[in-house]
Steps between C-alpha positions, in 0.01 A plus 500: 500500500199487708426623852233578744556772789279738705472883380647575820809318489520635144484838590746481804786347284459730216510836701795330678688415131403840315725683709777409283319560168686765324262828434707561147690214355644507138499100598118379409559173704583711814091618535425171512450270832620116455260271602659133599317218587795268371655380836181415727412873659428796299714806455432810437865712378573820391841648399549823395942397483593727785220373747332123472219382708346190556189325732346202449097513528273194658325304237445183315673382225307314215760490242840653525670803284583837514433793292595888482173745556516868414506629891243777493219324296517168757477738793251711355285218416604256813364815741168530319386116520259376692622414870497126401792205418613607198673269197746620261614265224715537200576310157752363283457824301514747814175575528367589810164444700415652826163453563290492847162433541294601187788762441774377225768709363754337205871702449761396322820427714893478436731221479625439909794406312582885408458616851821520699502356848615608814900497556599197708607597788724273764375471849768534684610866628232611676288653796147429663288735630067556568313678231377747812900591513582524150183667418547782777877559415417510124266822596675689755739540297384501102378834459885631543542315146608770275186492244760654200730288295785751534681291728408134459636385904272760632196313299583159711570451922800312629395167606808439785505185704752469759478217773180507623364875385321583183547876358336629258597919376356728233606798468365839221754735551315722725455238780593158578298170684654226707320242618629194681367176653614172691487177322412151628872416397852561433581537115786590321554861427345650176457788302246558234314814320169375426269718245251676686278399244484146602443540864237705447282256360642286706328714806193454327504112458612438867285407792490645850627163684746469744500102453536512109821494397660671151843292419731708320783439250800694373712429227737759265214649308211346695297528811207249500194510795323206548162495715173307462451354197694794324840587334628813457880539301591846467823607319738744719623839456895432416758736681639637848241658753576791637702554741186552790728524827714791403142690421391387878619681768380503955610852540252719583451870640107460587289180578131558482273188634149579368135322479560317152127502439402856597875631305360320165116608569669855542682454195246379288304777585673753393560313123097639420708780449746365209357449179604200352878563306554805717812451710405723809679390785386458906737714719544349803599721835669293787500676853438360871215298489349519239531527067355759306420381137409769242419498094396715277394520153260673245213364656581582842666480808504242803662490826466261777715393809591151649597435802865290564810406697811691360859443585735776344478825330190656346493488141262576140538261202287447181416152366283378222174360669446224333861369583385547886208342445552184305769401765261572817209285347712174488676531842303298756626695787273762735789723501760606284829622561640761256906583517598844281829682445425834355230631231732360201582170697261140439312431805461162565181333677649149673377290764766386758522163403640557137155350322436788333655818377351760233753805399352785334645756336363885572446754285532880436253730647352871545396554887153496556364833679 
């Protein structure tokens, strides 16, 4: 095998591909990244058996192959070469040269046979949508993604198609996230628990275009997104959902509509306060016009008013602040409108339409003096 190809491109497919290189593997071949120049393009693959991931980097092929390169040396060394074409070549024996400009590096490779390809996956059952869409979905609603493995459906998001909407919901067990979107189309209805793992890097691969597309493709076990010149198959979480309507509710005793920008700026604030892994909560007061937040901890004390529109009775709750604040930095909106129940009840911030709802959960508290 023998090809020629710019650092550049080099670079951009391999940070793409190492996203699915497995950090600790008892499977050698697994830290490697397949290189195939067998069919006419080159590949780049890696496959870590629960998430595969594949692009295909601009270049010229002098003499077709493929070979398996231990993933951390070839980016290491592909980053630190010259910003120049670049040729990498390899023997009968599986021995490797990279070498650009007067700079020449020689590694010994795997077999391409041992490395284990991306499922197949049939093109049939699936849904387009732009990267902008899938990309801003993906993280306004990701950071509800349980981060323990106690409950392996809380470490995924539903993936529900139905007609022509897209939802995706996450949910921790102190809050939940529901995002939803229109689709160019109508598609048959579908329900899948994707790992929150995958979409993730996903977020991280995906442009901001509105006129690229991603294609993707459900089967049983599979979801597969296709965009550019890259593949991504992910296995799914197996299992029911929960059951998210019956944890949803449009009853309400007060409505607050508040500034989104100065409630998180408020809000953030008052977190120079919390010491990171203390669970000090902000109190917030709701009266006529206007909300009263409060919190105090061993450092000190903060309190600061906002001004809003409230429909209802007055009431004090306690919430974790970063809860409050990781769902106010993704919605879009200039205001906000909050619905509580009583100091042990969710509240729920939704816009009218139905495109977005975040439920958090409050917790216990001491008044503030």
């Amino acid at each position: 095998m023998k090809f020629v190809c710019s650092k550049s491109n080099l670079v951009s497919g391999l940070q793409i591909v190492s996203k699915a290189v497995p950090s600790k593997t008892t499977m050698s071949i697994l830290e490697c990244i397949l290189v195939d120049a067998t069919e006419g393009v080159i590949k780049f693959i890696a496959n870590d058996m629960e998430l595969g991931i594949q692009t295909i980097v601009d270049g010229d092929i002098v003499e077709r192959g493929f070979i398996a390169l231990d993933a951390k040396i070839f980016v290491d060394i592909v980053r630190k070469l010259p910003d120049n074409d670049v040729t990498i070549e390899s023997d009968s024996t599986n021995k490797v040269t990279i070498s650009c400009e007067k700079a020449k590096f020689n590694l010994i490779g795997r077999k391409g046979d041992d490395f284990t390809y991306l499922p197949s996956i049939e093109k049939i059952d699936g849904i387009t949508v732009s990267q902008f869409t899938l990309r801003n979905v993906i993280q306004q609603t990701i950071f509800s993604i349980s981060e323990t493995d106690a409950n392996k459906m809380m470490s995924g998001e539903l993936f529900e198609v139905e007609g022509e909407n897209l939802k995706l919901v996450s949910l921790d067990g102190h809050r939940i996230s529901i995002r939803k979107v229109k689709l160019g189309g109508t598609y048959s209805n579908k329900k899948v628990i994707v790992p929150g793992k995958t979409l993730g890097e996903i977020s991280k691969i995906l442009g901001d275009s509105t006129e690229k597309m991603v294609n993707i493709y459900f089967t049983d076990k599979h979801v597969l997104f296709e965009f550019d010149k890259t593949i991504v198959v992910s296995r799914l979480i197996e299992g029911e959902y929960f059951s998210i309507d019956q944890m949803l509710s449009s009853d309400y005793e007060t409505k607050m509509t508040i500034n989104r920008k100065e409630f998180l700026e408020c809000i953030d604030r008052a977190t120079l306060l919390v010491k990171e892994g203390d669970k000090k909560p902000v109190i917030i007061s709701v009266t006529d016009g206007k909300m009263e937040l409060k919190i105090n901890s061993a450092i000190g004390s903060m309190d600061e008013e906002i001004d809003i529109e409230k429909q209802g009775k007055d009431l004090m709750i306690g919430f974790n602040p970063k809860f409050l604040i990781d769902a106010l930095r993704v919605i879009e909106d200039e205001t906000v409108d909050i619905y509580l129940v009583n100091p042990k009840a969710p509240c729920f911030i939704r816009d009218k339409d139905g495109a977005y709802i975040y439920l958090v959960l409050p917790v216990n508290f001491t008044t503030v003096d």
